[in-house]
Every structure is written in C-alpha cells, then in structure tokens.
mmCIF file of C-alpha atoms in Angstrom:
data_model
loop_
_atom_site.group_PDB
_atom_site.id
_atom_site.type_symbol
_atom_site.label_atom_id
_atom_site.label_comp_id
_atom_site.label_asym_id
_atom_site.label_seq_id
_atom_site.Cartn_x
_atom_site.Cartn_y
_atom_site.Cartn_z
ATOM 1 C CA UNK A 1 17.173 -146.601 118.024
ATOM 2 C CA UNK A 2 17.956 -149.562 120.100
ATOM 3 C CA UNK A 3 17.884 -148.866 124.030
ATOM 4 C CA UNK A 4 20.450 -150.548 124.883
ATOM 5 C CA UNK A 5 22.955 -149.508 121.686
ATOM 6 C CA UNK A 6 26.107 -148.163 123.558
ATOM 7 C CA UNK A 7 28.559 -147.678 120.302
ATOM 8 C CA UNK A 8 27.854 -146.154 116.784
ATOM 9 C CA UNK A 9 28.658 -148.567 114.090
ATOM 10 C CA UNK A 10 31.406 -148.302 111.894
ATOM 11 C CA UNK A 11 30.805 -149.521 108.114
ATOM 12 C CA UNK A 12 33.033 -149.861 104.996
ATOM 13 C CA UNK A 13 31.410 -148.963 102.111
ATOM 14 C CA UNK A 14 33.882 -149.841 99.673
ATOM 15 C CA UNK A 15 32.253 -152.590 97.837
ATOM 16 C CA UNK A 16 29.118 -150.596 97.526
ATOM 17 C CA UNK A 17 31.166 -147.362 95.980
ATOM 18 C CA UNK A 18 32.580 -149.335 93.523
ATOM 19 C CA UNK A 19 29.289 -151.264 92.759
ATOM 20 C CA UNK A 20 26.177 -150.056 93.162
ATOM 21 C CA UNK A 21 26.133 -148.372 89.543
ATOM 22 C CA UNK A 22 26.987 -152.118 88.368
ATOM 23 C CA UNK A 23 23.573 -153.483 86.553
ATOM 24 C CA UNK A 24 25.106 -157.074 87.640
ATOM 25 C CA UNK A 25 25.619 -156.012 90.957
ATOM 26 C CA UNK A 26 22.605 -158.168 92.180
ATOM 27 C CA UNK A 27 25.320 -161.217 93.394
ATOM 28 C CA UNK A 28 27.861 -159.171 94.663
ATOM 29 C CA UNK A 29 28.348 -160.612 98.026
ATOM 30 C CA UNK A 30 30.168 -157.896 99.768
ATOM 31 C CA UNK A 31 28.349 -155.227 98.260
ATOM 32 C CA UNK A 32 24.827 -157.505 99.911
ATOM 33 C CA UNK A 33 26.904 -157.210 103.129
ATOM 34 C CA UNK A 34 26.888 -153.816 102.973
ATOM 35 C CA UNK A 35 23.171 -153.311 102.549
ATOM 36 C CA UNK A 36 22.953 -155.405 105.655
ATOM 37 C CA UNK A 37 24.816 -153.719 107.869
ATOM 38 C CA UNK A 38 23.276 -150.756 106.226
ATOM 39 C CA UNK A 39 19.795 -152.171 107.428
ATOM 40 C CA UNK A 40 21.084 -152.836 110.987
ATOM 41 C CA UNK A 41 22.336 -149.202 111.526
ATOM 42 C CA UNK A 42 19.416 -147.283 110.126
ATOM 43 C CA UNK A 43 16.522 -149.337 112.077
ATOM 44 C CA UNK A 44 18.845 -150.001 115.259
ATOM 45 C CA UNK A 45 21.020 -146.596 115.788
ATOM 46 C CA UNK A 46 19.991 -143.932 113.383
ATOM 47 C CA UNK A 47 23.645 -143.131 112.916
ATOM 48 C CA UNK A 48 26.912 -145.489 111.411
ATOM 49 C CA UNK A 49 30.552 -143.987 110.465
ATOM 50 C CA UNK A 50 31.567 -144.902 107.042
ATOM 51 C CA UNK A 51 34.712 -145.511 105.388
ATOM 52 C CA UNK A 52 35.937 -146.846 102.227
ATOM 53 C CA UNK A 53 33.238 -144.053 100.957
ATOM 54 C CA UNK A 54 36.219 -142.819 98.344
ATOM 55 C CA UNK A 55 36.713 -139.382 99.287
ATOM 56 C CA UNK A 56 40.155 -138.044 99.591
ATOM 57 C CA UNK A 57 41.027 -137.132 103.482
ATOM 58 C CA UNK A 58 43.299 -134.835 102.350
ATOM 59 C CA UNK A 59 40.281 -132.999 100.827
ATOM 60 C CA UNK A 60 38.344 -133.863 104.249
ATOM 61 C CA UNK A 61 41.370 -131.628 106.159
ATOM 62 C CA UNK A 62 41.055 -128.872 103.477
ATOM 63 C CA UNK A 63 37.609 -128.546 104.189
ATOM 64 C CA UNK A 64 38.226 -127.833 108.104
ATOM 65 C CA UNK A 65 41.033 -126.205 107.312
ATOM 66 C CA UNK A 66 39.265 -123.224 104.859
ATOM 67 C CA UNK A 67 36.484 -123.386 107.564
ATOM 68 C CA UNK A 68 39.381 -122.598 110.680
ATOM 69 C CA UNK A 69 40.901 -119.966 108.748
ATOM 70 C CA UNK A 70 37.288 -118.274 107.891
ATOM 71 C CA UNK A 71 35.621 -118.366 111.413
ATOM 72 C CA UNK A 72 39.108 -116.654 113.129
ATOM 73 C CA UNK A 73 38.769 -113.543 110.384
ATOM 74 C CA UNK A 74 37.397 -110.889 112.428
ATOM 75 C CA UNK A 75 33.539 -110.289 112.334
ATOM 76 C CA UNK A 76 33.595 -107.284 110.210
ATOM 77 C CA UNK A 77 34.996 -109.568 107.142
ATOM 78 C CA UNK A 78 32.606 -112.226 108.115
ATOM 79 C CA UNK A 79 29.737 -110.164 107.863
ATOM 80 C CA UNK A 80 30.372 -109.359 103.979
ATOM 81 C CA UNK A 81 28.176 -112.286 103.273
ATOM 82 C CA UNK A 82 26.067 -111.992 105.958
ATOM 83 C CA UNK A 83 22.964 -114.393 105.859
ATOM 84 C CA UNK A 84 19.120 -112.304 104.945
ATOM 85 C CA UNK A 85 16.002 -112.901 104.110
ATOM 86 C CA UNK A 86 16.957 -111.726 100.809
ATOM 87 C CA UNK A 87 19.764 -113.851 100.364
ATOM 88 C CA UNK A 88 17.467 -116.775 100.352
ATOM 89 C CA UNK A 89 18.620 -117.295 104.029
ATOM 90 C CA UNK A 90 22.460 -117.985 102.277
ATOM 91 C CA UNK A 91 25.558 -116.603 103.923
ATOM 92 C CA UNK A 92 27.097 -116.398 107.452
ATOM 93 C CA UNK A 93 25.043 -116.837 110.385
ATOM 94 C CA UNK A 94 26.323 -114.958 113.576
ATOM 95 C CA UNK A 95 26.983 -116.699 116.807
ATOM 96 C CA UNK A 96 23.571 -117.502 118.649
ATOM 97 C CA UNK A 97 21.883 -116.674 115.883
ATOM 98 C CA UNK A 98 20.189 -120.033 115.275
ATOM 99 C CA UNK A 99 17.563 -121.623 117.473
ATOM 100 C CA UNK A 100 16.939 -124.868 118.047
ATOM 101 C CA UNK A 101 13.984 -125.573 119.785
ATOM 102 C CA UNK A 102 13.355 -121.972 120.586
ATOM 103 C CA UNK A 103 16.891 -122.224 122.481
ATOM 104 C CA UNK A 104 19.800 -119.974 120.858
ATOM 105 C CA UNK A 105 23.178 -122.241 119.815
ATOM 106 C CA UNK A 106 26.170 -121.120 120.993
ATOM 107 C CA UNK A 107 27.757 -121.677 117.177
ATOM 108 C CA UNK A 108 28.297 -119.365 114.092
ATOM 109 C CA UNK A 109 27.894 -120.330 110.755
ATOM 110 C CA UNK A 110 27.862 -120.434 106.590
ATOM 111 C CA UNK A 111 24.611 -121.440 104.752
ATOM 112 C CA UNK A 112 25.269 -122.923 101.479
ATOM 113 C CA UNK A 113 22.157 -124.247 99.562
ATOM 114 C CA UNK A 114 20.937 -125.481 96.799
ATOM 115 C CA UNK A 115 20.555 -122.659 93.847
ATOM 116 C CA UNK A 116 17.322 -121.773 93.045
ATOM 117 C CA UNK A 117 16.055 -119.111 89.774
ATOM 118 C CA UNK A 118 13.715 -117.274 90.056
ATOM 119 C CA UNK A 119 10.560 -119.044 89.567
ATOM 120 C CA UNK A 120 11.597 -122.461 89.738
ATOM 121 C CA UNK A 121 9.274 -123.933 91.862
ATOM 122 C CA UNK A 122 6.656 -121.148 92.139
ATOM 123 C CA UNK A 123 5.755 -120.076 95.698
ATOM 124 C CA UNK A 124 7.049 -122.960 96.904
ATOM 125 C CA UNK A 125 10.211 -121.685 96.345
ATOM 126 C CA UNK A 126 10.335 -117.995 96.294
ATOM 127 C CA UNK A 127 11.752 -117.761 100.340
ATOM 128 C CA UNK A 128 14.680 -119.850 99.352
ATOM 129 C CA UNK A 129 15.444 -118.524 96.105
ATOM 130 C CA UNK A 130 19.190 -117.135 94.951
ATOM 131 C CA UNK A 131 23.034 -118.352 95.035
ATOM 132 C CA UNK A 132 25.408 -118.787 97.218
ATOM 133 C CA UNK A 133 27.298 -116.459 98.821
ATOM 134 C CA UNK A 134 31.009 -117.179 98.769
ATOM 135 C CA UNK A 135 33.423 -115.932 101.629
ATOM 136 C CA UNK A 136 36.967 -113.805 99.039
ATOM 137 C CA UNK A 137 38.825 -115.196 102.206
ATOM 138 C CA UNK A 138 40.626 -117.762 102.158
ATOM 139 C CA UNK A 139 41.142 -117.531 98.606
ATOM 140 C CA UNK A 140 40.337 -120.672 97.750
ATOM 141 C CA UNK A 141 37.166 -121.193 100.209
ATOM 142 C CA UNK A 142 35.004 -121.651 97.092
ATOM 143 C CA UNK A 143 36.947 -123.761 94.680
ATOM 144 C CA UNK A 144 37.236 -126.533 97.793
ATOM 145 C CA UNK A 145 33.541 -126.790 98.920
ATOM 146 C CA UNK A 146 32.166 -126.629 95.594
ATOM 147 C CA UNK A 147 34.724 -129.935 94.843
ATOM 148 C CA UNK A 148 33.902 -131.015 98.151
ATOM 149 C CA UNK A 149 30.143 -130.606 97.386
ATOM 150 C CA UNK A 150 30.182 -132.498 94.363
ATOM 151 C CA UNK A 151 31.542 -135.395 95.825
ATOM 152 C CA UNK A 152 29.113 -135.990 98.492
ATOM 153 C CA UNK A 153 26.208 -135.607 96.573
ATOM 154 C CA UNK A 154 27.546 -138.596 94.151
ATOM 155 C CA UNK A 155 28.324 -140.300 97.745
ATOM 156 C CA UNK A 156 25.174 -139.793 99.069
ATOM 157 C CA UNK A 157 23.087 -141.147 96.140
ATOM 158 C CA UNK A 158 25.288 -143.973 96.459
ATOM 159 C CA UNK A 159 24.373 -144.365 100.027
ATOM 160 C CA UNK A 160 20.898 -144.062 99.284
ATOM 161 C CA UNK A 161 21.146 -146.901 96.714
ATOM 162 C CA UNK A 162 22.143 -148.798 99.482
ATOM 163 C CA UNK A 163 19.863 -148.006 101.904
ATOM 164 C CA UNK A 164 16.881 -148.420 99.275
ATOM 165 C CA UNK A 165 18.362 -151.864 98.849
ATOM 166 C CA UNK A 166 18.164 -152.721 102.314
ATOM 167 C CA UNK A 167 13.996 -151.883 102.765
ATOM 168 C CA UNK A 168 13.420 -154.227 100.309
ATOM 169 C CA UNK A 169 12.888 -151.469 97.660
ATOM 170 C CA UNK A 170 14.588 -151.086 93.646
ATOM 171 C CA UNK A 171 18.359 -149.723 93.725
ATOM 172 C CA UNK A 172 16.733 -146.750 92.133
ATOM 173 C CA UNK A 173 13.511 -145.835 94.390
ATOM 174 C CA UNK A 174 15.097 -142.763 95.624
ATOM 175 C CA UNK A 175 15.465 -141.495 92.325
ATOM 176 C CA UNK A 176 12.801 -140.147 90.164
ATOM 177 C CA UNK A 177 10.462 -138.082 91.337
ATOM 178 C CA UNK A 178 11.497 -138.357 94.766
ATOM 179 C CA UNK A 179 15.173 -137.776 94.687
ATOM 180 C CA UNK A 180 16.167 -137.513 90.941
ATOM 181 C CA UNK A 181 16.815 -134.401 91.460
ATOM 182 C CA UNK A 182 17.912 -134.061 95.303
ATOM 183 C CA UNK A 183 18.283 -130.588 97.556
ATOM 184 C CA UNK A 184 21.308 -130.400 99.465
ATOM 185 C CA UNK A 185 22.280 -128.007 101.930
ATOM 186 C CA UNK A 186 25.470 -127.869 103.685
ATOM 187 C CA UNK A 187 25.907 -126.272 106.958
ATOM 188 C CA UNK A 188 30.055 -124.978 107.419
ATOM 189 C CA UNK A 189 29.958 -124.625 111.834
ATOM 190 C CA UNK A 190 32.250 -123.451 114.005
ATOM 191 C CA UNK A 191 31.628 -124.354 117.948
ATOM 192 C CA UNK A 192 33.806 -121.751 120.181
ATOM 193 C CA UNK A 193 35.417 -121.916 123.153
ATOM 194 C CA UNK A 194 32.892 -121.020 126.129
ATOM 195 C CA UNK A 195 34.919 -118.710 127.893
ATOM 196 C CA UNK A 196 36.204 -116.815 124.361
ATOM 197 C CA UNK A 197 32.021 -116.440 124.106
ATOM 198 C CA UNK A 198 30.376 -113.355 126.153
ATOM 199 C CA UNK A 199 29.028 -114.634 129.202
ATOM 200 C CA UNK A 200 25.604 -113.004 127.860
ATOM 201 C CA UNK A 201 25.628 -115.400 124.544
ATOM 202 C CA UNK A 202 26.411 -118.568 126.576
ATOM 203 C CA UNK A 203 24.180 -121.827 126.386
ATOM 204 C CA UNK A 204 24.652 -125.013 127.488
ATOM 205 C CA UNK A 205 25.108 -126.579 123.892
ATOM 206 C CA UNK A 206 26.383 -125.824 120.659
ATOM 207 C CA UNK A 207 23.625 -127.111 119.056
ATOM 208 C CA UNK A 208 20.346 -128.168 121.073
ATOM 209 C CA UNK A 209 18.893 -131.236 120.740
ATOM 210 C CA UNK A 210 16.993 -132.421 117.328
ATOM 211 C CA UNK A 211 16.735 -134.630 114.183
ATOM 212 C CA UNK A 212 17.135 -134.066 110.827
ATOM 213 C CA UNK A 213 14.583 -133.518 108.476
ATOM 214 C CA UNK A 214 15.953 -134.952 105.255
ATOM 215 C CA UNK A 215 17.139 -138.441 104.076
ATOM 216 C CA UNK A 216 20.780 -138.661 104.716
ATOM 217 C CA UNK A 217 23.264 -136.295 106.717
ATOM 218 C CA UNK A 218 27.024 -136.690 106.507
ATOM 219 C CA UNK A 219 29.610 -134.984 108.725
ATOM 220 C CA UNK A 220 33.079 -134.121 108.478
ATOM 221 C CA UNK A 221 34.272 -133.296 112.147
ATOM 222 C CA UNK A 222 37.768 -132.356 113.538
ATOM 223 C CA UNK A 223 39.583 -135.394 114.361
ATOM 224 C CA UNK A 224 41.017 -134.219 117.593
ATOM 225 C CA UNK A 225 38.184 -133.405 119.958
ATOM 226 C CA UNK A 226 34.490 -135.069 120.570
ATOM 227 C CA UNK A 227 31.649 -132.885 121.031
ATOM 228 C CA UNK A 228 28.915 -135.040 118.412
ATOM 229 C CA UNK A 229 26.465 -136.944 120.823
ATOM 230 C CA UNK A 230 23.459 -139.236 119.987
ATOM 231 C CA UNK A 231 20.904 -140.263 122.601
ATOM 232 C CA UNK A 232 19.780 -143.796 122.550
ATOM 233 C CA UNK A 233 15.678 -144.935 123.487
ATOM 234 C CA UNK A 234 17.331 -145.305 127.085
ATOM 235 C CA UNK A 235 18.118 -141.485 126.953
ATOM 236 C CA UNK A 236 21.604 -142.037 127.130
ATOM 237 C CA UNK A 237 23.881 -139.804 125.826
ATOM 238 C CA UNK A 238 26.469 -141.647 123.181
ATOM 239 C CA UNK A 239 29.842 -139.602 121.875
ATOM 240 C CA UNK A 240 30.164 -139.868 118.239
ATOM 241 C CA UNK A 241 33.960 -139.696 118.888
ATOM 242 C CA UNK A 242 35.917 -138.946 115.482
ATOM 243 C CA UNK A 243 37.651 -141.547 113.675
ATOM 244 C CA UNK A 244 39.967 -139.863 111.106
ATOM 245 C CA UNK A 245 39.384 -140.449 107.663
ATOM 246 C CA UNK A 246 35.488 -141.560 108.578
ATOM 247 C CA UNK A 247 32.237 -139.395 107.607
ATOM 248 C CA UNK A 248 29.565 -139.571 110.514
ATOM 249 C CA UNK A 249 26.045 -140.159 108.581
ATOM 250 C CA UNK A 250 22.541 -139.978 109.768
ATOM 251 C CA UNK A 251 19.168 -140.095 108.600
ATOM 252 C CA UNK A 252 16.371 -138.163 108.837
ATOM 253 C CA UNK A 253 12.756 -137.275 108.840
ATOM 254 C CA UNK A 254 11.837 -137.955 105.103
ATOM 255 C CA UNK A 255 13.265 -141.326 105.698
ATOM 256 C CA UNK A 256 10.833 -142.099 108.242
ATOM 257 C CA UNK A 257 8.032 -140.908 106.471
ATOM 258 C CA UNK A 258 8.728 -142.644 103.268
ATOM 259 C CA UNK A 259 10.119 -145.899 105.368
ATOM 260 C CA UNK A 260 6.212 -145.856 107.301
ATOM 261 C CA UNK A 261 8.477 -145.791 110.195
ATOM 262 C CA UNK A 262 11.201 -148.730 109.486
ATOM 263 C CA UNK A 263 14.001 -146.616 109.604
ATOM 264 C CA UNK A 264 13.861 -143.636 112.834
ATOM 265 C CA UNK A 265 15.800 -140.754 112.831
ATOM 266 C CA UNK A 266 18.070 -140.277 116.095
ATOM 267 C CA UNK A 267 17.881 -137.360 118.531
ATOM 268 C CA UNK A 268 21.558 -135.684 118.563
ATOM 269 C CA UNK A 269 23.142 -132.578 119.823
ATOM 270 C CA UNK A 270 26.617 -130.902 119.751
ATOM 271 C CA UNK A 271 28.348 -129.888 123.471
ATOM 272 C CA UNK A 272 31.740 -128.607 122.794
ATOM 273 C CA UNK A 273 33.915 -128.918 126.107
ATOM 274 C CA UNK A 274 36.837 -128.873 124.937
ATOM 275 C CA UNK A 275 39.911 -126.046 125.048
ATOM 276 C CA UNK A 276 39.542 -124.974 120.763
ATOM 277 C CA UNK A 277 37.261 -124.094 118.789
ATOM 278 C CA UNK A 278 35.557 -127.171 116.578
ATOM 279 C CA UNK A 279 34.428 -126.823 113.415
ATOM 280 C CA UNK A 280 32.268 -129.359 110.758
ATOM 281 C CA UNK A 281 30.933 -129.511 107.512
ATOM 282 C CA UNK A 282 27.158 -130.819 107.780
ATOM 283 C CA UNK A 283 26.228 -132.669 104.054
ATOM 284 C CA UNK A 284 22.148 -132.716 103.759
ATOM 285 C CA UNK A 285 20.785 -135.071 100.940
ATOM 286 C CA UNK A 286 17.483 -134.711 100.616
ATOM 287 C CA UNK A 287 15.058 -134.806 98.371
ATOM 288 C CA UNK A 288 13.562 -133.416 95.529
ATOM 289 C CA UNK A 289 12.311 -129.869 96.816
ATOM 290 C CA UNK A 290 8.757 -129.953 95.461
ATOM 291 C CA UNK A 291 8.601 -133.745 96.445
ATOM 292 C CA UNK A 292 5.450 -135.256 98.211
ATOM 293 C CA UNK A 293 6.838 -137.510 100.217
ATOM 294 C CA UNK A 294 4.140 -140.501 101.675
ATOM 295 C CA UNK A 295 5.065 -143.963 102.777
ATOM 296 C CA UNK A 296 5.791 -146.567 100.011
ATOM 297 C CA UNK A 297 3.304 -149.419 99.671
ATOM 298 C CA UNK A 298 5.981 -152.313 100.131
ATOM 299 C CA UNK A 299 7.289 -150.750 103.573
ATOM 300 C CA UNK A 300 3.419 -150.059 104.338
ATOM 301 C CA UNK A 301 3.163 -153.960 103.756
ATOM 302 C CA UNK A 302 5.551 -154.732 105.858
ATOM 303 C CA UNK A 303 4.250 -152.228 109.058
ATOM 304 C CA UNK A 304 0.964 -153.651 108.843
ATOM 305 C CA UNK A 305 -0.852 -152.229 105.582
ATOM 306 C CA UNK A 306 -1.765 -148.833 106.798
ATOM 307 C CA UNK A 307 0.650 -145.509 106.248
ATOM 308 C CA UNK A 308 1.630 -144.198 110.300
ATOM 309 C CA UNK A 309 2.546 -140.704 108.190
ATOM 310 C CA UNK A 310 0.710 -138.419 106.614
ATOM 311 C CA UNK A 311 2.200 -137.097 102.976
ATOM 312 C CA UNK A 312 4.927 -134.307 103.712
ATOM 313 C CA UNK A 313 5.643 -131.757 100.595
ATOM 314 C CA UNK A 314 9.391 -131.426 101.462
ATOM 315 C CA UNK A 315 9.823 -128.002 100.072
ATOM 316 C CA UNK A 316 7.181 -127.030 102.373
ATOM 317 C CA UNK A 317 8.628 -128.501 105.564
ATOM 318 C CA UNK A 318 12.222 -126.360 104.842
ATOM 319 C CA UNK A 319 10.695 -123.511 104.177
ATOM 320 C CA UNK A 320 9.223 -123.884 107.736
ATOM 321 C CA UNK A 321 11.724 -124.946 109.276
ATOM 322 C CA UNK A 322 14.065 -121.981 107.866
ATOM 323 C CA UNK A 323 11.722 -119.374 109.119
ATOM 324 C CA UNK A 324 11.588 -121.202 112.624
ATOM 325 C CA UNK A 325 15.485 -121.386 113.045
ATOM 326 C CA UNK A 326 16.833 -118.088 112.128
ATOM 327 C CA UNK A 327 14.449 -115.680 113.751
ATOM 328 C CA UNK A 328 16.407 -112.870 114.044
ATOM 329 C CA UNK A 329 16.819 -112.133 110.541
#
C-alpha cells in the first residue's frame, strides 16, 4: 500500500460486469479502464469500493436486515446452531469467541462455508468437512444468503477476470486448477455496543488487526455508521466509511503469493464506536481448496526472475488458520 494513500478508491465496474465473459472484449475501452484502475488499487491500496458490480441493494439491505433480526434473538435460540469441531467449524460463533492474533474480538458470529462430503479432498479436508447450518429464525435467513451467495461468487470471478487482466495474465488464469473451482466462506458479524458487552468480554476492537488469506474479500457494511479501517505503509489508520449501494473489496494472501508480490494485501481492523450495533456480511473468494498456489512465471518476470514465495497448499493454510482462530471450541 502506498504511504501516503489517504482515501480508498472508488471504482465502477459496470463495463467489466457486462463484458468480461465477451470473447471480443479485448477492445473494449471502458472495460481496459477498468482493469486499470483495477491495477492501481490492488498494487497501491489493497482495498477499492465498487459499484456498478450489478447486485440489487435492495438484496444488500435484506442481507443486514436477516443478520439484525438474528443477532438480537436471545442467546439460547442462537446457540441452536452453535459452531463445533464437528460441525466443520459451521454455525454461530459466540461473542469473543474468535481470536485474532491471540487477542479475543469483541464480535459474534455465523460461519457459512463451502460444503464439503465426506472424503472429498482426503485429509486435507476432513476438519472442514459438512453443511451449513442454517439459523429457522428469521424465516427466510436461508433463502436470502444462499441468493445472496450465489451472486457474489459470479461477481467475484468477474472481479478476478479483471484483476488477472491487469498483471498482465489470460482473462482466465484464475480459473483452472487454481480457481475453477473456488472456496468461499462468508462470515455474517455483528459488532455490539461496548457498554451492552460485559465489562469482562471488552477489547479494544471488534476485530484485531490482520489480512486476509484468500484472493478477493467483499463486504456489505451498514450504511449508517463507520467502524472498517485500513492502515496505510505510514501506519495510518484510514476509515473505509460506507457508501450505500457500494461493496468494500480486498485482497488477500494467495494474491500475493501467486502475484510474487505485485499485488499486497492491506492490514485492516474493525473498531465499532458508535451508539448500535453494526453488522456485515464478509464474501471470501478464494481458491480452489486443494490448490498449490506458487508465483506465476510472467509476474516472476516481471519481479526480477526469482519467486519471493514459497508454494502455499491453500487447503492447508485454512485449516490452520481455523484451528488458530476459534480456540475455544
């Protein structure tokens, strides 16, 4: 990230929505401006808004709605899909529950991953293995994220067109065996009030300090309050302040790996000051679980021939990191 980068930039996506499936989209001139600014934002900030990106904001509100209405049932209902071991680390997470680095978050939360059988990917995958678990209230909790789901993950392989555009790569290089087939994980979060939290379950952030350890993040936030931060090479602290009707993306640590360090992922955290409660849907795109991710000869070529990273299996790295975060269970 650029150390001197004061605002987050803000990029419509339209032309590359409607275009980036188009085998004659080579001389599209808007949809090239796109990949540009796309270029700018992932090697200078880590982090862009986007809008034109073609899903409904009525569907956006739904989505914070259901997640309002779930977090202020009373824990006792919450708990009915309370996230185990067993359920493949799926289901609600109780407040403080999750640790970033080795720090508890003052937030509660719903796990939804990607389903995996039985077997699927061998050891690899046996922690993470199972379904969802799906909250009866509100009624129609499920029917919206599953819609909602959907959506992104056709948004975010657009996206990643894009960005494979702009290092120089084919429209399709994150396709295949490295993202043919993506994971996805979505993280439903709900940041209280401090002083509706026990004074003994207090910290000083919502969610500590960290990257992501994907390719590409997308965030639906409450419109009315800022509590989203990203810290530029200066250490300064920038709000991510909402924008209705935008999603908040950011990339992460597969990127960087695969990029031989191009593209950076950006250092964030979540303070929530405000008077009422805040709540977001977190989008992860990553990629293929049992993927070995190592960088790409072209962006090798262009960071001086040698790879900075050594090959990542990203199944491997999850797994990890899931054991790491949620120690209590």
């Amino acid at each position: 990230m650029d150390s001197n980068v004061t605002e987050i930039p803000l990029i419509d996506i339209s032309p590359l929505v409607k275009k980036i499936d188009d085998p004659d989209m080579a001389n599209e001139k808007d949809l090239l401006g796109v990949v540009q600014r796309l270029d700018y934002a992932c090697k200078e900030v880590g982090f862009f808004y986007v809008k034109g990106h073609g899903i409904p904001e009525k569907l956006m509100r739904e989505v914070r709605d259901v997640l309002h209405k779930f977090f202020q049932l009373p824990y006792e209902e919450k708990m009915k899909i309370k996230m185990t071991r067993e359920s493949g680390y799926r289901g609600y997470q109780k407040l403080g529950e999750n640790i970033t680095r080795e720090k508890r978050d003052m937030h509660e939360a719903i796990n939804c991953l990607t389903p995996i059988t039985p077997g699927k990917y061998g050891d690899l995958g046996k922690t993470l293995e199972g379904c969802n678990l799906w909250p009866e209230n509100p009624s129609n909790f499920k029917v919206v994220l599953e819609n909602y789901i959907g959506l992104l993950k056709d948004l975010s392989r657009k996206i990643m067109r894009g960005i494979a555009l702009a290092l120089g790569g084919s429209v399709d290089a994150f396709e295949g065996a490295i993202a043919g087939d993506p994971y996805w994980a979505v993280r439903l979060i709900s940041y209280p009030v401090a002083s509706d939290v026990p004074e003994e379950k207090r910290t000083d952030t919502g969610m500590g300090s960290h990257t992501d350890y994907g390719l590409l993040t997308l965030v639906n936030q409450d419109d009315d309050m800022c509590a989203l931060e990203v810290q530029n090479r200066s250490g300064v602290w920038i709000h991510a302040n909402p924008i209705p009707g935008t999603i908040v993306c950011n990339i992460g640590d597969m990127l960087e790996v695969w990029s031989n360090g191009i593209y950076q992922p950006t250092i964030h955290r979540v303070i929530n000051n405000s008077h009422q409660c805040r709540v977001s849907a977190v989008f992860f795109y990553e990629t293929n679980f049992d993927a070995a991710i190592e960088p790409v000869e072209f962006c090798r070529e262009k960071t001086g021939g040698d790879a900075k990273y050594q090959k990542v299996v990203y199944g491997e790295r999850l797994v990890r990191k899931a054991c790491c975060c949620f120690g209590d269970l």
